[in-house]
mmCIF file of C-alpha atoms in Angstrom:
data_model
loop_
_atom_site.group_PDB
_atom_site.id
_atom_site.type_symbol
_atom_site.label_atom_id
_atom_site.label_comp_id
_atom_site.label_asym_id
_atom_site.label_seq_id
_atom_site.Cartn_x
_atom_site.Cartn_y
_atom_site.Cartn_z
ATOM 1 C CA ALA D 186 0.024 -0.278 0.379
ATOM 2 C CA THR D 187 3.367 2.583 0.678
ATOM 3 C CA ASN D 188 4.010 2.101 -3.008
ATOM 4 C CA LEU D 189 2.790 4.681 -5.573
ATOM 5 C CA SER D 190 4.707 4.572 -8.341
ATOM 6 C CA PHE D 191 2.004 3.579 -10.761
ATOM 7 C CA GLU D 192 -0.569 5.514 -9.656
ATOM 8 C CA ASP D 193 -3.344 7.954 -11.397
ATOM 9 C CA GLN D 194 -0.949 5.464 -14.921
ATOM 10 C CA VAL D 195 -1.812 2.285 -17.387
ATOM 11 C CA LEU D 196 -1.485 -0.593 -15.932
ATOM 12 C CA ALA D 197 -0.224 -4.038 -17.635
ATOM 13 C CA VAL D 198 -0.592 -7.476 -16.579
ATOM 14 C CA ASN D 199 1.492 -10.469 -17.319
ATOM 15 C CA SER D 200 2.837 -12.101 -13.928
ATOM 16 C CA THR D 201 2.049 -11.975 -10.646
ATOM 17 C CA LEU D 202 1.262 -9.434 -8.754
ATOM 18 C CA THR D 203 0.695 -7.957 -5.250
ATOM 19 C CA VAL D 204 -1.762 -4.953 -4.799
ATOM 20 C CA ALA D 205 -2.176 -4.710 -0.804
ATOM 21 C CA GLY D 206 -4.688 -1.549 -0.011
ATOM 22 C CA HIS D 207 -6.113 1.424 -1.534
ATOM 23 C CA HIS D 208 -4.420 2.443 -5.228
ATOM 24 C CA ARG D 209 -6.017 4.478 -8.446
ATOM 25 C CA PHE D 210 -5.269 3.580 -12.210
ATOM 26 C CA ALA D 211 -6.380 4.765 -15.030
ATOM 27 C CA ALA D 212 -6.592 1.710 -16.460
ATOM 28 C CA LEU D 213 -6.035 -1.866 -15.723
ATOM 29 C CA LEU D 214 -5.448 -4.860 -17.897
ATOM 30 C CA VAL D 215 -4.731 -7.939 -16.373
ATOM 31 C CA LEU D 216 -3.644 -10.110 -19.421
ATOM 32 C CA SER D 217 -2.102 -13.110 -17.530
ATOM 33 C CA GLY D 218 -1.221 -13.861 -14.417
ATOM 34 C CA THR D 219 -3.049 -13.098 -11.731
ATOM 35 C CA VAL D 220 -3.370 -9.480 -9.353
ATOM 36 C CA THR D 221 -3.514 -10.625 -5.692
ATOM 37 C CA SER D 222 -2.939 -8.981 -2.144
ATOM 38 C CA VAL D 223 -0.859 -9.736 1.362
ATOM 39 C CA SER D 224 -1.494 -13.162 3.616
ATOM 40 C CA ALA D 225 -3.211 -12.073 6.637
ATOM 41 C CA GLU D 226 -1.256 -13.500 9.949
ATOM 42 C CA ALA D 227 -3.460 -14.850 12.896
ATOM 43 C CA THR D 228 -2.287 -11.037 14.709
ATOM 44 C CA THR D 229 -2.800 -9.131 11.600
ATOM 45 C CA GLU D 230 -6.691 -7.334 9.458
ATOM 46 C CA PRO D 231 -6.858 -9.101 6.490
ATOM 47 C CA VAL D 232 -5.359 -5.609 3.201
ATOM 48 C CA PRO D 233 -8.339 -5.460 0.577
ATOM 49 C CA ILE D 234 -8.105 -5.206 -3.067
ATOM 50 C CA ASP D 235 -9.654 -1.941 -3.597
ATOM 51 C CA LEU D 236 -9.334 -0.067 -7.404
ATOM 52 C CA GLU D 237 -9.969 3.065 -8.685
ATOM 53 C CA ILE D 238 -9.429 3.282 -11.337
ATOM 54 C CA SER D 239 -10.449 6.734 -13.842
ATOM 55 C CA GLY D 240 -10.720 4.274 -17.483
ATOM 56 C CA ASP D 241 -11.544 0.358 -18.176
ATOM 57 C CA VAL D 242 -11.580 -2.538 -16.171
ATOM 58 C CA TYR D 243 -9.615 -6.043 -18.969
ATOM 59 C CA VAL D 244 -9.752 -9.258 -16.734
ATOM 60 C CA GLY D 245 -8.210 -11.828 -19.472
ATOM 61 C CA CYS D 246 -9.049 -15.548 -19.788
ATOM 62 C CA GLY D 247 -6.533 -18.026 -17.545
ATOM 63 C CA ALA D 248 -5.785 -14.270 -15.465
ATOM 64 C CA SER D 249 -7.565 -13.780 -13.099
ATOM 65 C CA VAL D 250 -7.873 -10.172 -9.175
ATOM 66 C CA SER D 251 -7.787 -13.031 -7.216
ATOM 67 C CA ALA D 252 -8.857 -12.326 -2.347
ATOM 68 C CA SER D 253 -8.365 -16.445 -2.226
ATOM 69 C CA SER D 254 -7.231 -17.400 0.625
ATOM 70 C CA ARG D 255 -6.228 -13.729 1.795
ATOM 71 C CA GLY D 256 -8.990 -13.194 5.064
ATOM 72 C CA TYR D 257 -8.811 -13.330 8.508
ATOM 73 C CA ALA D 258 -6.216 -16.710 9.697
ATOM 74 C CA ASN D 259 -7.740 -19.865 11.638
ATOM 75 C CA GLY D 260 -9.628 -18.782 14.752
ATOM 76 C CA LYS D 261 -10.413 -14.771 14.190
ATOM 77 C CA THR D 262 -13.412 -12.846 12.353
ATOM 78 C CA PHE D 263 -14.335 -9.436 12.326
ATOM 79 C CA ALA D 264 -11.988 -7.348 14.064
ATOM 80 C CA LEU D 265 -9.439 -10.596 15.716
ATOM 81 C CA GLU D 266 -12.316 -11.446 17.540
ATOM 82 C CA PRO D 267 -11.931 -15.254 18.004
ATOM 83 C CA LEU D 268 -13.306 -17.625 17.210
ATOM 84 C CA PRO D 269 -12.555 -20.913 19.917
ATOM 85 C CA GLY D 270 -15.308 -23.510 17.694
ATOM 86 C CA THR D 271 -14.450 -25.937 15.941
ATOM 87 C CA GLY D 272 -16.693 -25.977 12.656
ATOM 88 C CA GLY D 273 -16.322 -24.121 9.209
ATOM 89 C CA GLY D 274 -15.438 -20.453 8.866
ATOM 90 C CA VAL D 275 -17.902 -17.580 9.052
ATOM 91 C CA HIS D 276 -18.743 -14.171 6.292
ATOM 92 C CA ALA D 277 -22.326 -14.336 4.690
ATOM 93 C CA GLY D 278 -23.676 -17.363 6.683
ATOM 94 C CA ARG D 279 -21.847 -19.973 8.964
ATOM 95 C CA GLY D 280 -19.215 -22.824 8.247
ATOM 96 C CA PHE D 281 -21.456 -26.063 9.883
ATOM 97 C CA GLY D 282 -20.889 -26.551 13.707
ATOM 98 C CA GLY D 283 -20.315 -22.845 13.131
ATOM 99 C CA THR D 284 -21.018 -20.369 16.615
ATOM 100 C CA GLY D 285 -19.252 -17.280 15.231
ATOM 101 C CA ALA D 286 -22.091 -14.451 13.989
ATOM 102 C CA PRO D 287 -22.100 -13.814 10.164
ATOM 103 C CA HIS D 288 -20.712 -9.947 9.469
ATOM 104 C CA GLY D 289 -20.508 -7.385 6.349
ATOM 105 C CA SER D 290 -22.222 -5.770 4.146
ATOM 106 C CA PRO D 291 -24.754 -7.058 1.390
ATOM 107 C CA ILE D 292 -24.899 -4.386 -0.541
ATOM 108 C CA HIS D 293 -21.979 -2.710 -0.636
ATOM 109 C CA PRO D 294 -19.719 -6.072 0.754
ATOM 110 C CA VAL D 295 -15.826 -5.049 1.433
ATOM 111 C CA ALA D 296 -15.365 -7.269 5.251
ATOM 112 C CA ALA D 297 -12.870 -10.917 4.396
ATOM 113 C CA GLY D 298 -14.176 -13.722 5.475
ATOM 114 C CA SER D 299 -12.928 -16.300 9.183
ATOM 115 C CA GLY D 300 -10.996 -18.393 9.024
ATOM 116 C CA ALA D 301 -11.778 -21.964 9.747
ATOM 117 C CA GLU D 302 -12.816 -21.768 13.736
ATOM 118 C CA GLY D 303 -10.294 -22.691 16.830
ATOM 119 C CA SER D 304 -7.100 -23.710 14.989
ATOM 120 C CA TRP D 305 -7.643 -27.376 15.287
ATOM 121 C CA VAL D 306 -7.702 -26.951 10.924
ATOM 122 C CA SER D 307 -4.446 -25.651 10.276
ATOM 123 C CA SER D 308 -4.330 -23.916 6.653
ATOM 124 C CA SER D 309 -7.963 -22.800 6.001
ATOM 125 C CA PRO D 310 -7.370 -19.189 5.410
ATOM 126 C CA GLY D 311 -11.530 -16.966 4.772
ATOM 127 C CA GLY D 312 -11.568 -14.977 1.124
ATOM 128 C CA GLY D 313 -9.875 -11.558 1.059
ATOM 129 C CA ALA D 314 -11.648 -8.863 -0.469
ATOM 130 C CA ILE D 315 -11.592 -6.787 -3.372
ATOM 131 C CA HIS D 316 -13.668 -4.209 -3.902
ATOM 132 C CA ILE D 317 -12.905 -2.265 -8.288
ATOM 133 C CA ALA D 318 -14.463 0.640 -8.284
ATOM 134 C CA ALA D 319 -14.674 2.263 -12.912
ATOM 135 C CA LEU D 320 -15.199 5.121 -14.693
ATOM 136 C CA SER D 321 -15.937 3.066 -17.638
ATOM 137 C CA GLY D 322 -16.357 -0.556 -18.594
ATOM 138 C CA VAL D 323 -15.025 -3.744 -16.817
ATOM 139 C CA VAL D 324 -14.916 -6.635 -18.770
ATOM 140 C CA ILE D 325 -14.535 -10.177 -16.940
ATOM 141 C CA ASP D 326 -13.231 -12.980 -19.585
ATOM 142 C CA GLY D 327 -10.843 -14.466 -16.858
ATOM 143 C CA SER D 328 -11.575 -14.536 -13.188
ATOM 144 C CA VAL D 329 -12.230 -12.584 -9.745
ATOM 145 C CA LEU D 330 -12.433 -14.679 -6.854
ATOM 146 C CA SER D 331 -12.679 -14.309 -2.937
ATOM 147 C CA ASN D 332 -12.553 -17.456 -2.218
ATOM 148 C CA GLY D 333 -11.851 -19.188 1.776
ATOM 149 C CA PHE D 334 -9.551 -22.721 1.871
ATOM 150 C CA GLY D 335 -10.093 -25.394 3.481
ATOM 151 C CA ARG D 336 -12.600 -24.367 6.137
ATOM 152 C CA GLY D 337 -12.274 -21.361 5.866
ATOM 153 C CA ALA D 338 -15.418 -18.960 4.758
ATOM 154 C CA GLY D 339 -15.641 -16.954 1.341
ATOM 155 C CA GLY D 340 -15.205 -12.686 1.583
ATOM 156 C CA SER D 341 -16.595 -10.690 -0.160
ATOM 157 C CA VAL D 342 -15.876 -9.426 -4.546
ATOM 158 C CA PHE D 343 -17.899 -5.592 -5.117
ATOM 159 C CA LEU D 344 -17.421 -4.415 -7.978
ATOM 160 C CA GLU D 345 -18.359 -0.388 -9.243
ATOM 161 C CA ALA D 346 -18.709 0.715 -13.206
ATOM 162 C CA ALA D 347 -20.122 2.512 -15.679
ATOM 163 C CA GLY D 348 -21.270 -1.024 -17.682
ATOM 164 C CA LEU D 349 -19.959 -4.767 -16.524
ATOM 165 C CA ALA D 350 -19.399 -7.596 -19.595
ATOM 166 C CA GLY D 351 -17.292 -11.021 -20.366
ATOM 167 C CA GLY D 352 -17.907 -14.823 -19.975
ATOM 168 C CA GLY D 353 -15.502 -14.859 -16.781
ATOM 169 C CA ARG D 354 -15.806 -15.912 -13.235
ATOM 170 C CA VAL D 355 -17.115 -14.399 -10.563
ATOM 171 C CA GLU D 356 -16.974 -15.880 -6.828
ATOM 172 C CA ALA D 357 -16.615 -15.360 -2.878
ATOM 173 C CA GLN D 358 -17.173 -19.334 -2.236
ATOM 174 C CA GLY D 359 -16.745 -21.263 1.613
ATOM 175 C CA GLY D 360 -14.249 -23.303 1.744
ATOM 176 C CA ALA D 361 -15.447 -26.949 2.857
ATOM 177 C CA ARG D 362 -18.768 -26.880 5.257
ATOM 178 C CA ALA D 363 -17.568 -23.479 5.500
ATOM 179 C CA GLY D 364 -19.807 -20.014 5.424
ATOM 180 C CA GLY D 365 -20.492 -18.018 1.752
ATOM 181 C CA GLY D 366 -19.099 -15.264 1.003
ATOM 182 C CA ARG D 367 -20.325 -11.771 -1.199
ATOM 183 C CA ILE D 368 -20.482 -10.582 -3.555
ATOM 184 C CA ALA D 369 -22.198 -7.333 -5.307
ATOM 185 C CA LEU D 370 -22.105 -6.011 -8.707
ATOM 186 C CA VAL D 371 -23.173 -2.711 -9.655
ATOM 187 C CA ALA D 372 -23.566 -1.105 -12.783
ATOM 188 C CA ASP D 373 -25.829 0.696 -15.385
ATOM 189 C CA SER D 374 -25.427 -1.872 -17.758
ATOM 190 C CA ILE D 375 -24.233 -6.533 -16.797
ATOM 191 C CA SER D 376 -24.055 -8.210 -19.856
ATOM 192 C CA GLU D 377 -25.936 -11.941 -19.870
ATOM 193 C CA GLU D 378 -22.611 -13.925 -19.763
ATOM 194 C CA LEU D 379 -20.991 -12.560 -16.030
#
C-alpha cells in the first residue's frame, strides 16, 4: 500500500502482482497472471484489494484478480475476534457447526471471510476483499475470486462500473463446510454472460 509509483497510470499485468490497500490507476489490464493481495497473519487485519480506476478494467482469459485465502486466519473473524469453536468459517452465513456471527454488508461488501473456527484445522484462511470502482467498463473474461480455503469462509467481491461484461467468473465461495461470502455488482448495464 505504500508503493505509489504506478498511481494514475495504465497498469498492464502479465505475471503475479501484489496490490495491497487502496490505489488509483488510469486503467487495469490483467492480460495473464494474477493480481493478488498479501496474506493476513493471526494478529493482523486482512488487507483488501481496493482499486479506483478512471478508465477501463479488463481481466483476460486465464487471468485473475484474486483475494482467495487472503482473509482472516484460522480462529479469527471480523475485527480479529476469536472463533474458539470447531466449525467452518463465517461471513454471509455460518459454516457447518459454526458459532460465529455473520458479518459484513450485502449491499457494499468489503469484509473478509473468517478462517475456520479454532486452530484444529491447519491453514484454513477465509477469502479476502476485492473492491473495484471503474468509471468506464469492466470486462471479465477470466476470474475475480475471493474464495475461502480449507474450511475458511468466502470473502467479498464488490464491483462498481458503468458497464460489466464478459464470459468469466466472479466467486466468493466458502471452503468445505464453511459459510459463503458476498458479491455485489453495481452497474448501469450488466451483460447476461457474466
